Amino acid sequence: MAEGDDVNGEVLRKRDRVKRAFRRLKNAIKNKLRKKRQKDPPGDDETETVGSEVEAVVSEEETQKREERLEEDRKRAEEILQRLQEREELERKEEALEEERREREKKERLESLERLEKARAKRELEEKERAEAEAKAKVEAAAEAERVKAKLSVTEKEAQELERVAAEKAEQERVAAEKAEQERVAAEKAEQERVAAEKAEQERVAAEKAAAEKAEKAELERVASEKAAAEKAEQEKIAAVKAEQERIAAEKAAAEKAEQERIAAEKAEQERIAAEKAEQERIVAAEKAEQERIAAERAEQEKIAAAAAEKAEQERLAALPQNTVDVAVIGGGVSGLTAARSLKKKNPKLNIQILEKAATLGGRVNSDVTSTGFTLDRGFAVFIDSYPESKKLLNIPKLKLQPFQPGAFVVTSEGWKDGKALGGDSGPIKISRVADPLRRPMDLFSAVLSPVGTFVDKVRVIPLLYHVFKSSVDEIFDEAETSTLVALKERWGFSDQFICQFFAPFLQGIYLADLNDQSSRMFHFIFKCFSEGSACLPEGGMKAVPKQLEADLSNFISGMDIATGCSVSGFEAVEDAYLVKALKPDGSKFNVKADKVILATEASTAYEIMDADEPARPPQRSVGCIYYSLSTQPPVKDPILVLNGEKEKGTLVKPINNLCFPSVVSSSYAPPGKHLCSVTILGPTMDLFRKDDGAIDEEKLDAAVRSHLVKWFPEVGGEISNRWETLKVYDVMNAQPAQFGGKYSANFNGGRKAKELLGVELPENVVVCGDHQSSATLNGALESAVNAAKALL
Ligand SMILES: Cc1cc2nc3c(=O)[nH]c(=O)nc-3n(C[C@H](O)[C@H](O)[C@H](O)COP(=O)(O)OP(=O)(O)OC[C@H]3O[C@@H](n4cnc5c(N)ncnc54)[C@H](O)[C@@H]3O)c2cc1C
């Protein structure tokens, strides 16, 4: 009993110890929680430490999170307490059960002990009874033996009987003893069994005790492990709390750090904002400056724009048609003036605007009058009074024409033998007359005797003259076309000498090209004109021709406007008319809106205005002319053309192609007491005197011409060299369009359509005129103008 009490006491003590441990743990947790609550009231610390400035920026969210975490901690602590209380309750129940179990075991153990005690007492009693029975038996056996012995003395038989009975008895006794022994053994066995049972019981009890102890130990271990677990849990809890504290501390530190970082960031942000603000201010300032600049610029631009707008307005106003007319005539040369006049004659109501680039009208038929009273045609030109169109369109008498003598003087310097020139200055300079005895019968003798050409040549002139006399102009232009050289040589059989000495300088002076590049038609046409009429000079120069046309135009009271100095750049269709765009010399615009347009410029410009392809433009021929004033009598007293009949011509040494003294033909060309010498130099020869910039080296040309003249007229060589005064050098580009062969051939009587600029189809209500449309002569210009006017109406 004492041993069981010890065990129970030990269990109870252990249980108390566990309980106390739990209680201590619980209190510790409670204290910690209380301290924690006191120490970390939710959100206070941060609020205090961070300060009011920081407090303002701690986000509500963060505070809430912190409170939530503390609330979670509190809840976890409550849960732990709750579990501890439950645990206590459970322990109490377990203790009660344990108590009950222990009571029961104690009772069982007591009962078992009582049973063992009874069994032991019974066994002791049985052994005592057995020992007493054995002792009684032994006593009875000894008494029997004594009685037997006493009887043996009686008889032997009896003795034997007695012995037998004694043996039997002994046997019985042995059996009884054996039985008793067996019983004893059985009893002993039973006892042994009992003892064994008792031992087993003891063992059982011991085992039970051991089991109980084991259970107790297990329980203790369990309690210990529970305690350990609890302690561990507590430690973990403490660790958790510590971790939580650390976490909170870390959190706090992190929060502080974050806060510091936030403050730093905020500071940085503030700095950034400040920098940004400064930058913005700078940008604003820059923007403001830029805006001011833009405003200034805009103001400037507006000013410029206003000026531009004003200018544009002026330009627009200037661009507006200054004149709205029925017909605009571009070009105030002979053809343009004639076309305008033809139109006006046909329909006087027409409003016509002539736009002329130059300051004066007349184009290539023009003259300058020097301050000293010389009339200088812009390049040597003659008026042939037999031109068919001239006769029809011009008032010839009014031109006060002064004719050249028919034929020409031909200067020769080399000898000819067997039809070939001997070359160089192989002969004396001779000036010989090539006469036209048909027109000047008195020249027949000199013509026959003239060294220029053979007799046969002179005879062969007759069929040529016959041909051109009998052929109409139309017939001439219908003939098969060859070069003039071929016609002269092959058709008419003239000698090289005659061609070289007469036809070449004569025709080249007119067509400004080699005989190879001249049309046989043009040769026949011009030979006809020269033969039927006279080459003349109008009074006042060639300018008299356009002057007459201009004067005719001025007779129209209204509807005729002439603007000089207006260069037309082009024209474009506007609505159902054309806007002809022109520029004045001062650069201002002068535009004309016209229903119809006549293009009357020279060929090259006509192509430019129409913006036509270069290949369509015919080649242009050029010529030069140098004028000298003479205070003495000219070396040639006759009004006649002087031709260079030398083989060598058109060189630097012999540049002259032909010359004349216009003042001898028409005194109007020179002031009184003076004479005018006109020297013609063909284009290719002029090119020999061009400088790098394309301009003519006039001094060089003048010197070469004078030198050449001195050779021709050595008798006045000194005069020529020293006293002749150079008046002007004309370098006439685009003097004539080339007209020979193929698409550039000459066409008389409007063989070319006025509605087509060669190779370029013209738009509706636009026509073209000019010498390039007919023959490259004054006659051709007039004729093309008439055709253009007809085509337009
Ligand atoms: C040196 C020389 C000698 C000549 N000798 C003879 C001769 O002896 N016999 C003979 O029959 N023919 C001669 N001719 C040829 C004759 O002069 C021309 O065939 C004739 O003048 C052509 O007249 P036109 O109206 O067709 O052209 P142009 O007289 O050239 O008239 C064209 C006009 O258009 C003007 N113009 C040009 N561009 C523009 C523009 N963009 N805007 C406005 N106006 C513009 C020009 O200023 C010019 O006034 C000679 C020519 C020259 C140059």
Tab-separated table of C-alpha atoms in Angstrom, residues 244-663:
chain	number	residue	atom	x	y	z
A	244	GLU	CA	6.957	39.648	-33.550
A	245	GLN	CA	8.688	42.236	-31.440
A	246	GLU	CA	11.662	41.973	-33.693
A	247	ARG	CA	9.342	42.060	-36.624
A	248	ILE	CA	7.612	45.019	-35.099
A	249	ALA	CA	10.986	46.466	-34.236
A	250	ALA	CA	12.209	45.591	-37.695
A	251	GLU	CA	8.973	46.864	-39.023
A	252	LYS	CA	9.348	49.906	-36.924
A	253	ALA	CA	12.967	50.181	-37.974
A	254	ALA	CA	11.887	49.498	-41.507
A	255	ALA	CA	9.057	51.915	-41.025
A	256	GLU	CA	11.481	54.355	-39.541
A	257	LYS	CA	13.931	53.602	-42.280
A	258	ALA	CA	11.131	53.732	-44.757
A	259	GLU	CA	9.994	56.863	-43.073
A	260	GLN	CA	13.480	58.224	-43.201
A	261	GLU	CA	13.722	57.085	-46.753
A	262	ARG	CA	10.308	58.501	-47.305
A	263	ILE	CA	11.434	61.707	-45.681
A	264	ALA	CA	14.633	61.510	-47.673
A	265	ALA	CA	12.619	60.636	-50.712
A	266	GLU	CA	10.194	63.327	-49.806
A	267	LYS	CA	13.086	65.646	-49.347
A	268	ALA	CA	14.544	64.426	-52.597
A	269	GLU	CA	11.091	64.724	-54.086
A	270	GLN	CA	10.790	68.173	-52.641
A	271	GLU	CA	14.214	68.932	-54.004
A	272	ARG	CA	13.201	67.347	-57.256
A	273	ILE	CA	9.967	69.295	-57.148
A	274	ALA	CA	11.960	72.359	-56.269
A	275	ALA	CA	14.383	71.563	-59.073
A	276	GLU	CA	11.445	70.759	-61.263
A	277	LYS	CA	9.799	73.914	-60.170
A	278	ALA	CA	13.016	75.754	-60.867
A	279	GLU	CA	13.208	73.938	-64.184
A	280	GLN	CA	9.582	74.728	-64.814
A	281	GLU	CA	10.239	78.282	-63.865
A	282	ARG	CA	13.230	78.206	-66.137
A	283	ILE	CA	11.119	76.584	-68.830
A	284	VAL	CA	8.324	79.021	-68.148
A	285	ALA	CA	10.846	81.809	-68.292
A	286	ALA	CA	12.375	80.277	-71.395
A	287	GLU	CA	8.913	79.685	-72.766
A	288	LYS	CA	7.994	83.170	-71.927
A	289	ALA	CA	11.179	84.350	-73.556
A	290	GLU	CA	10.467	82.012	-76.454
A	291	GLN	CA	6.895	83.226	-76.599
A	292	GLU	CA	8.155	86.745	-76.492
A	293	ARG	CA	10.639	85.827	-79.155
A	294	ILE	CA	7.906	84.055	-81.107
A	295	ALA	CA	5.624	86.966	-80.496
A	296	ALA	CA	8.368	89.269	-81.649
A	297	GLU	CA	9.081	86.925	-84.503
A	298	ARG	CA	5.379	86.645	-85.200
A	299	ALA	CA	5.091	90.357	-85.016
A	300	GLU	CA	8.035	90.548	-87.338
A	301	GLN	CA	6.532	87.828	-89.501
A	302	GLU	CA	3.215	89.567	-89.382
A	303	LYS	CA	5.008	92.701	-90.315
A	304	ILE	CA	6.787	90.835	-93.062
A	305	ALA	CA	3.568	89.024	-93.904
A	306	ALA	CA	1.746	92.304	-93.940
A	307	ALA	CA	4.454	93.703	-96.136
A	308	ALA	CA	4.375	90.514	-98.191
A	309	ALA	CA	0.592	90.645	-98.275
A	310	GLU	CA	0.779	94.218	-99.306
A	311	LYS	CA	3.367	93.313	-101.875
A	312	ALA	CA	1.309	90.269	-102.885
A	313	GLU	CA	-1.726	92.485	-103.088
A	314	GLN	CA	0.241	94.883	-105.155
A	315	GLU	CA	1.472	91.995	-107.201
A	316	ARG	CA	-2.008	90.593	-107.355
A	317	LEU	CA	-3.285	93.940	-108.413
A	318	ALA	CA	-0.365	94.160	-110.748
A	319	ALA	CA	-1.048	90.605	-111.852
A	320	LEU	CA	-4.623	91.411	-112.530
A	321	PRO	CA	-5.104	92.039	-116.129
A	322	GLN	CA	-4.228	95.645	-116.668
A	323	ASN	CA	-6.090	95.430	-119.825
A	324	THR	CA	-8.787	93.140	-120.986
A	325	VAL	CA	-8.784	92.966	-124.697
A	326	ASP	CA	-9.985	90.921	-127.594
A	327	VAL	CA	-6.528	90.217	-128.947
A	328	ALA	CA	-3.107	90.405	-127.395
A	329	VAL	CA	-0.222	90.647	-129.845
A	330	ILE	CA	3.056	89.510	-128.368
A	331	GLY	CA	5.834	91.249	-130.214
A	332	GLY	CA	5.857	94.634	-131.865
A	333	GLY	CA	8.071	93.819	-134.818
A	334	VAL	CA	6.969	94.177	-138.390
A	335	SER	CA	4.843	91.044	-138.217
A	336	GLY	CA	3.149	91.950	-134.919
A	337	LEU	CA	2.368	95.470	-136.024
A	338	THR	CA	1.105	94.238	-139.363
A	339	ALA	CA	-1.039	91.560	-137.764
A	340	ALA	CA	-2.578	94.108	-135.403
A	341	ARG	CA	-3.211	96.461	-138.231
A	342	SER	CA	-4.781	93.729	-140.369
A	343	LEU	CA	-7.099	92.755	-137.551
A	344	LYS	CA	-8.054	96.296	-136.851
A	345	LYS	CA	-8.713	96.967	-140.495
A	346	LYS	CA	-10.917	93.923	-140.673
A	347	ASN	CA	-12.708	94.704	-137.436
A	348	PRO	CA	-12.124	98.204	-136.104
A	349	LYS	CA	-14.122	97.384	-132.960
A	350	LEU	CA	-11.535	94.965	-131.768
A	351	ASN	CA	-9.597	95.900	-128.700
A	352	ILE	CA	-5.995	95.017	-129.352
A	353	GLN	CA	-3.040	95.153	-127.019
A	354	ILE	CA	0.472	94.977	-128.431
A	355	LEU	CA	3.122	93.897	-125.926
A	356	GLU	CA	6.647	94.696	-127.041
A	357	LYS	CA	9.710	93.800	-125.033
A	358	ALA	CA	11.944	96.494	-126.444
A	359	ALA	CA	11.624	100.165	-125.773
A	360	THR	CA	10.784	100.734	-129.385
A	361	LEU	CA	8.715	98.960	-131.981
A	362	GLY	CA	10.034	97.424	-135.150
A	363	GLY	CA	11.957	94.423	-133.946
A	364	ARG	CA	14.760	93.514	-136.273
A	365	VAL	CA	13.773	96.197	-138.734
A	366	ASN	CA	15.132	99.011	-136.711
A	367	SER	CA	17.470	101.914	-136.645
A	368	ASP	CA	19.265	104.007	-134.097
A	369	VAL	CA	19.910	107.640	-134.550
A	370	THR	CA	23.126	108.834	-133.006
A	371	SER	CA	23.506	112.094	-131.192
A	372	THR	CA	25.602	113.294	-134.069
A	373	GLY	CA	22.790	112.617	-136.532
A	374	PHE	CA	23.777	109.315	-138.072
A	375	THR	CA	21.094	106.755	-138.755
A	376	LEU	CA	22.361	103.315	-138.002
A	377	ASP	CA	20.225	100.400	-139.071
A	378	ARG	CA	20.612	97.612	-136.620
A	379	GLY	CA	22.578	95.564	-139.015
A	380	PHE	CA	22.790	96.332	-142.669
A	381	ALA	CA	19.422	95.871	-144.331
A	382	VAL	CA	17.736	96.981	-147.477
A	383	PHE	CA	14.152	97.478	-148.416
A	384	ILE	CA	13.343	95.756	-151.655
A	385	ASP	CA	10.574	97.679	-153.215
A	386	SER	CA	9.471	94.732	-155.265
A	387	TYR	CA	8.523	92.634	-152.261
A	388	PRO	CA	4.952	91.605	-153.058
A	389	GLU	CA	3.632	91.998	-149.525
A	390	SER	CA	5.418	95.285	-149.029
A	391	LYS	CA	3.764	96.650	-152.080
A	392	LYS	CA	0.361	95.526	-150.818
A	393	LEU	CA	0.714	96.537	-147.211
A	394	LEU	CA	2.971	99.552	-147.092
A	395	ASN	CA	2.778	103.005	-148.425
A	396	ILE	CA	5.968	102.802	-150.423
A	397	PRO	CA	6.169	106.443	-151.501
A	398	LYS	CA	5.882	107.522	-147.922
A	399	LEU	CA	9.006	105.590	-147.130
A	400	LYS	CA	10.918	107.894	-149.425
A	401	LEU	CA	13.029	105.063	-150.618
A	402	GLN	CA	16.381	105.702	-152.146
A	403	PRO	CA	17.524	102.838	-154.342
A	404	PHE	CA	20.871	101.202	-154.596
A	405	GLN	CA	22.247	100.905	-158.066
A	406	PRO	CA	21.524	97.468	-159.534
A	407	GLY	CA	24.425	95.085	-159.529
A	408	ALA	CA	27.370	95.488	-157.229
A	409	PHE	CA	30.967	96.399	-156.915
A	410	VAL	CA	33.054	93.359	-156.378
A	411	VAL	CA	36.459	93.539	-154.791
A	412	THR	CA	38.902	90.983	-156.028
A	413	SER	CA	42.513	90.542	-155.066
A	414	GLU	CA	43.698	87.275	-156.481
A	415	GLY	CA	44.107	86.087	-159.961
A	416	TRP	CA	42.040	83.236	-161.433
A	417	LYS	CA	43.245	80.770	-163.976
A	418	ASP	CA	41.228	78.000	-165.567
A	419	GLY	CA	38.408	78.645	-163.140
A	420	LYS	CA	40.550	78.389	-160.069
A	421	ALA	CA	41.737	81.103	-157.732
A	422	LEU	CA	45.502	81.474	-157.584
A	423	GLY	CA	45.258	82.256	-153.879
A	424	GLY	CA	46.542	84.916	-151.548
A	425	ASP	CA	46.902	88.397	-152.843
A	426	SER	CA	48.134	86.975	-156.082
A	427	GLY	CA	46.692	89.817	-158.054
A	428	PRO	CA	46.069	93.479	-157.648
A	429	ILE	CA	43.076	94.672	-155.684
A	430	LYS	CA	40.368	95.420	-158.132
A	431	ILE	CA	36.925	96.765	-157.596
A	432	SER	CA	34.746	95.776	-160.494
A	433	ARG	CA	31.113	96.387	-161.255
A	434	VAL	CA	28.773	93.474	-161.675
A	435	ALA	CA	26.107	95.172	-163.670
A	436	ASP	CA	22.498	94.427	-164.365
A	437	PRO	CA	22.180	95.651	-167.942
A	438	LEU	CA	18.508	94.707	-167.977
A	439	ARG	CA	17.790	97.404	-165.437
A	440	ARG	CA	20.675	99.669	-166.272
A	441	PRO	CA	21.250	99.321	-170.000
A	442	MET	CA	24.162	101.705	-169.776
A	443	ASP	CA	25.937	99.084	-167.715
A	444	LEU	CA	25.906	96.588	-170.547
A	445	PHE	CA	29.336	97.513	-171.719
A	446	SER	CA	30.905	97.461	-168.329
A	447	ALA	CA	29.126	94.270	-167.548
A	448	VAL	CA	30.564	92.551	-170.505
A	449	LEU	CA	34.023	93.857	-169.750
A	450	SER	CA	33.847	93.172	-166.074
A	451	PRO	CA	36.559	90.829	-164.865
A	452	VAL	CA	34.060	89.319	-162.458
A	453	GLY	CA	32.869	86.136	-164.066
A	454	THR	CA	33.482	84.829	-167.501
A	455	PHE	CA	31.615	85.836	-170.528
A	456	VAL	CA	29.735	82.592	-170.357
A	457	ASP	CA	28.743	83.440	-166.801
A	458	LYS	CA	27.387	86.726	-167.981
A	459	VAL	CA	25.460	85.010	-170.712
A	460	ARG	CA	24.129	82.446	-168.336
A	461	VAL	CA	22.621	85.159	-166.206
A	462	ILE	CA	20.084	85.625	-168.962
A	463	PRO	CA	18.237	82.309	-168.545
A	464	LEU	CA	18.302	82.828	-164.794
A	465	LEU	CA	16.787	86.222	-165.151
A	466	TYR	CA	14.263	84.843	-167.608
A	467	HIS	CA	13.314	82.093	-165.210
A	468	VAL	CA	12.709	84.357	-162.240
A	469	PHE	CA	10.886	86.927	-164.333
A	470	LYS	CA	8.503	84.453	-165.831
A	471	SER	CA	7.920	82.479	-162.625
A	472	SER	CA	5.518	83.662	-160.020
A	473	VAL	CA	6.569	83.661	-156.398
A	474	ASP	CA	4.279	80.702	-155.784
A	475	GLU	CA	5.849	78.814	-158.630
A	476	ILE	CA	9.292	79.547	-157.311
A	477	PHE	CA	8.346	78.187	-153.893
A	478	ASP	CA	6.783	75.138	-155.513
A	479	GLU	CA	10.018	74.186	-157.192
A	480	ALA	CA	12.120	71.313	-156.037
A	481	GLU	CA	14.486	72.670	-153.454
A	482	THR	CA	18.232	72.319	-153.676
A	483	SER	CA	21.013	74.308	-152.123
A	484	THR	CA	21.750	77.600	-153.779
A	485	LEU	CA	25.249	76.416	-154.615
A	486	VAL	CA	23.869	73.392	-156.453
A	487	ALA	CA	21.366	75.584	-158.290
A	488	LEU	CA	24.048	78.067	-159.307
A	489	LYS	CA	26.491	75.462	-160.452
A	490	GLU	CA	24.375	72.665	-161.785
A	491	ARG	CA	21.170	74.299	-162.862
A	492	TRP	CA	22.543	77.560	-164.183
A	493	GLY	CA	26.135	76.546	-164.870
A	494	PHE	CA	27.922	79.467	-163.275
A	495	SER	CA	31.637	79.206	-162.801
A	496	ASP	CA	33.242	78.905	-159.442
A	497	GLN	CA	34.916	82.202	-159.962
A	498	PHE	CA	31.652	83.989	-160.610
A	499	ILE	CA	29.964	82.248	-157.739
A	500	CYS	CA	32.882	83.081	-155.478
A	501	GLN	CA	33.222	86.653	-156.582
A	502	PHE	CA	29.585	87.632	-156.832
A	503	PHE	CA	26.896	85.220	-155.748
A	504	ALA	CA	28.566	84.129	-152.577
A	505	PRO	CA	29.117	87.549	-150.971
A	506	PHE	CA	25.828	88.842	-152.350
A	507	LEU	CA	23.599	86.017	-151.163
A	508	GLN	CA	25.500	85.355	-147.969
A	509	GLY	CA	25.021	89.003	-147.071
A	510	ILE	CA	21.278	88.449	-147.398
A	511	TYR	CA	20.854	84.999	-145.891
A	512	LEU	CA	23.807	85.103	-143.548
A	513	ALA	CA	24.768	81.515	-144.395
A	514	ASP	CA	26.937	79.593	-146.825
A	515	LEU	CA	25.496	78.923	-150.257
A	516	ASN	CA	25.446	75.303	-149.219
A	517	ASP	CA	22.955	76.219	-146.480
A	518	GLN	CA	20.706	78.367	-148.560
A	519	SER	CA	17.567	77.276	-150.331
A	520	SER	CA	17.422	77.445	-154.128
A	521	ARG	CA	13.852	78.699	-153.705
A	522	MET	CA	14.997	81.604	-151.606
A	523	PHE	CA	17.756	82.334	-154.140
A	524	HIS	CA	15.279	82.432	-156.991
A	525	PHE	CA	12.817	84.450	-154.928
A	526	ILE	CA	15.362	87.056	-153.874
A	527	PHE	CA	16.930	87.192	-157.315
A	528	LYS	CA	13.479	87.813	-158.733
A	529	CYS	CA	12.843	90.562	-156.200
A	530	PHE	CA	16.207	92.193	-156.834
A	531	SER	CA	15.745	91.905	-160.565
A	532	GLU	CA	12.230	93.261	-160.591
A	533	GLY	CA	12.827	95.967	-158.094
A	534	SER	CA	15.475	97.839	-156.280
A	535	ALA	CA	17.199	97.448	-153.025
A	536	CYS	CA	16.434	100.698	-151.269
A	537	LEU	CA	16.977	102.575	-148.113
A	538	PRO	CA	14.084	104.456	-146.610
A	539	GLU	CA	14.579	107.997	-145.495
A	540	GLY	CA	15.396	107.912	-141.859
A	541	GLY	CA	16.583	104.331	-142.055
A	542	MET	CA	14.865	100.964	-142.065
A	543	LYS	CA	13.007	102.077	-138.983
A	544	ALA	CA	10.733	103.989	-141.305
A	545	VAL	CA	8.962	100.746	-142.143
A	546	PRO	CA	7.721	99.902	-138.643
A	547	LYS	CA	7.200	103.599	-138.023
A	548	GLN	CA	4.751	103.641	-140.861
A	549	LEU	CA	2.947	100.623	-139.452
A	550	GLU	CA	2.906	102.213	-136.008
A	551	ALA	CA	1.582	105.411	-137.455
A	552	ASP	CA	-1.170	103.466	-139.184
A	553	LEU	CA	-2.116	101.896	-135.885
A	554	SER	CA	-2.206	105.196	-134.113
A	555	ASN	CA	-4.811	106.289	-136.609
A	556	PHE	CA	-7.256	103.992	-134.939
A	557	ILE	CA	-8.934	106.246	-132.412
A	558	SER	CA	-9.671	103.542	-129.913
A	559	GLY	CA	-9.132	99.902	-129.147
A	560	MET	CA	-5.461	99.962	-129.965
A	561	ASP	CA	-3.002	99.921	-127.148
A	562	ILE	CA	0.721	99.520	-127.519
A	563	ALA	CA	2.883	98.793	-124.500
A	564	THR	CA	6.615	98.852	-125.022
A	565	GLY	CA	9.110	97.576	-122.512
A	566	CYS	CA	6.789	94.701	-121.621
A	567	SER	CA	8.441	91.336	-121.838
A	568	VAL	CA	6.003	88.482	-122.085
A	569	SER	CA	7.044	85.356	-120.224
A	570	GLY	CA	4.117	83.247	-121.278
A	571	PHE	CA	0.403	83.017	-121.230
A	572	GLU	CA	-2.058	80.665	-119.665
A	573	ALA	CA	-5.668	79.825	-120.160
A	574	VAL	CA	-7.980	81.558	-117.720
A	575	GLU	CA	-11.654	80.808	-117.948
A	576	ASP	CA	-12.407	81.148	-121.629
A	577	ALA	CA	-9.541	83.535	-122.326
A	578	TYR	CA	-5.798	83.821	-121.867
A	579	LEU	CA	-3.803	85.684	-119.283
A	580	VAL	CA	-0.749	86.992	-121.029
A	581	LYS	CA	1.931	87.626	-118.442
A	582	ALA	CA	4.400	90.391	-118.999
A	583	LEU	CA	7.012	92.201	-116.959
A	584	LYS	CA	7.845	95.854	-117.233
A	585	PRO	CA	11.465	97.022	-117.174
A	586	ASP	CA	11.069	97.989	-113.514
A	587	GLY	CA	10.034	94.413	-112.754
A	588	SER	CA	6.374	95.210	-112.229
A	589	LYS	CA	3.833	92.989	-113.848
A	590	PHE	CA	1.779	93.947	-116.774
A	591	ASN	CA	-0.728	91.300	-117.581
A	592	VAL	CA	-3.350	91.264	-120.200
A	593	LYS	CA	-6.438	89.160	-120.360
A	594	ALA	CA	-7.199	88.447	-123.964
A	595	ASP	CA	-9.634	86.270	-125.807
A	596	LYS	CA	-7.108	85.637	-128.518
A	597	VAL	CA	-3.358	85.762	-128.784
A	598	ILE	CA	-1.001	86.421	-131.666
A	599	LEU	CA	2.505	85.190	-131.079
A	600	ALA	CA	4.669	87.577	-133.133
A	601	THR	CA	8.125	87.283	-131.682
A	602	GLU	CA	11.217	85.982	-133.403
A	603	ALA	CA	11.404	82.223	-133.690
A	604	SER	CA	13.594	81.525	-130.680
A	605	THR	CA	11.387	83.533	-128.307
A	606	ALA	CA	8.224	82.049	-129.720
A	607	TYR	CA	9.502	78.611	-128.762
A	608	GLU	CA	10.459	79.853	-125.298
A	609	ILE	CA	7.037	81.345	-124.684
A	610	MET	CA	5.449	78.084	-125.763
A	611	ASP	CA	8.017	76.190	-123.696
A	612	ALA	CA	8.638	73.984	-126.675
A	613	ASP	CA	11.270	71.299	-126.864
A	614	GLU	CA	14.711	72.411	-127.938
A	615	PRO	CA	14.859	70.126	-130.989
A	616	ALA	CA	11.866	71.917	-132.428
A	617	ARG	CA	13.705	75.224	-132.548
A	618	PRO	CA	15.293	76.057	-135.858
A	619	PRO	CA	18.913	77.183	-135.862
A	620	GLN	CA	19.427	80.923	-135.825
A	621	ARG	CA	21.829	82.894	-137.982
A	622	SER	CA	23.733	85.884	-136.793
A	623	VAL	CA	25.505	88.816	-138.337
A	624	GLY	CA	27.590	91.796	-137.342
A	625	CYS	CA	27.813	95.325	-138.534
A	626	ILE	CA	30.252	98.103	-137.838
A	627	TYR	CA	29.574	101.718	-138.704
A	628	TYR	CA	32.105	104.375	-139.451
A	629	SER	CA	31.597	108.032	-139.823
A	630	LEU	CA	33.539	109.758	-142.543
A	631	SER	CA	34.218	113.400	-142.691
A	632	THR	CA	35.557	113.023	-146.185
A	633	GLN	CA	34.129	111.703	-149.400
A	634	PRO	CA	33.676	107.943	-149.392
A	635	PRO	CA	35.954	105.876	-151.630
A	636	VAL	CA	32.854	104.563	-153.449
A	637	LYS	CA	30.875	107.386	-154.835
A	638	ASP	CA	28.050	105.286	-156.280
A	639	PRO	CA	25.059	104.126	-154.249
A	640	ILE	CA	25.992	100.552	-154.726
A	641	LEU	CA	26.771	97.477	-152.720
A	642	VAL	CA	30.428	96.488	-152.449
A	643	LEU	CA	30.999	92.766	-152.201
A	644	ASN	CA	34.027	90.854	-151.096
A	645	GLY	CA	34.808	88.867	-154.198
A	646	GLU	CA	38.006	87.508	-152.770
A	647	LYS	CA	38.417	83.823	-152.415
A	648	GLU	CA	39.655	84.382	-148.925
A	649	LYS	CA	36.949	85.944	-146.823
A	650	GLY	CA	35.471	85.694	-143.428
A	651	THR	CA	38.903	85.510	-141.781
A	652	LEU	CA	40.622	87.579	-139.115
A	653	VAL	CA	42.533	89.324	-141.844
A	654	LYS	CA	39.688	89.648	-144.317
A	655	PRO	CA	36.572	89.851	-142.201
A	656	ILE	CA	34.425	91.967	-144.487
A	657	ASN	CA	31.620	90.313	-146.455
A	658	ASN	CA	30.110	93.442	-147.910
A	659	LEU	CA	29.897	97.150	-147.315
A	660	CYS	CA	28.109	100.221	-148.500
A	661	PHE	CA	27.886	103.899	-147.856
A	662	PRO	CA	24.248	104.370	-146.827
A	663	SER	CA	24.650	108.109	-146.783
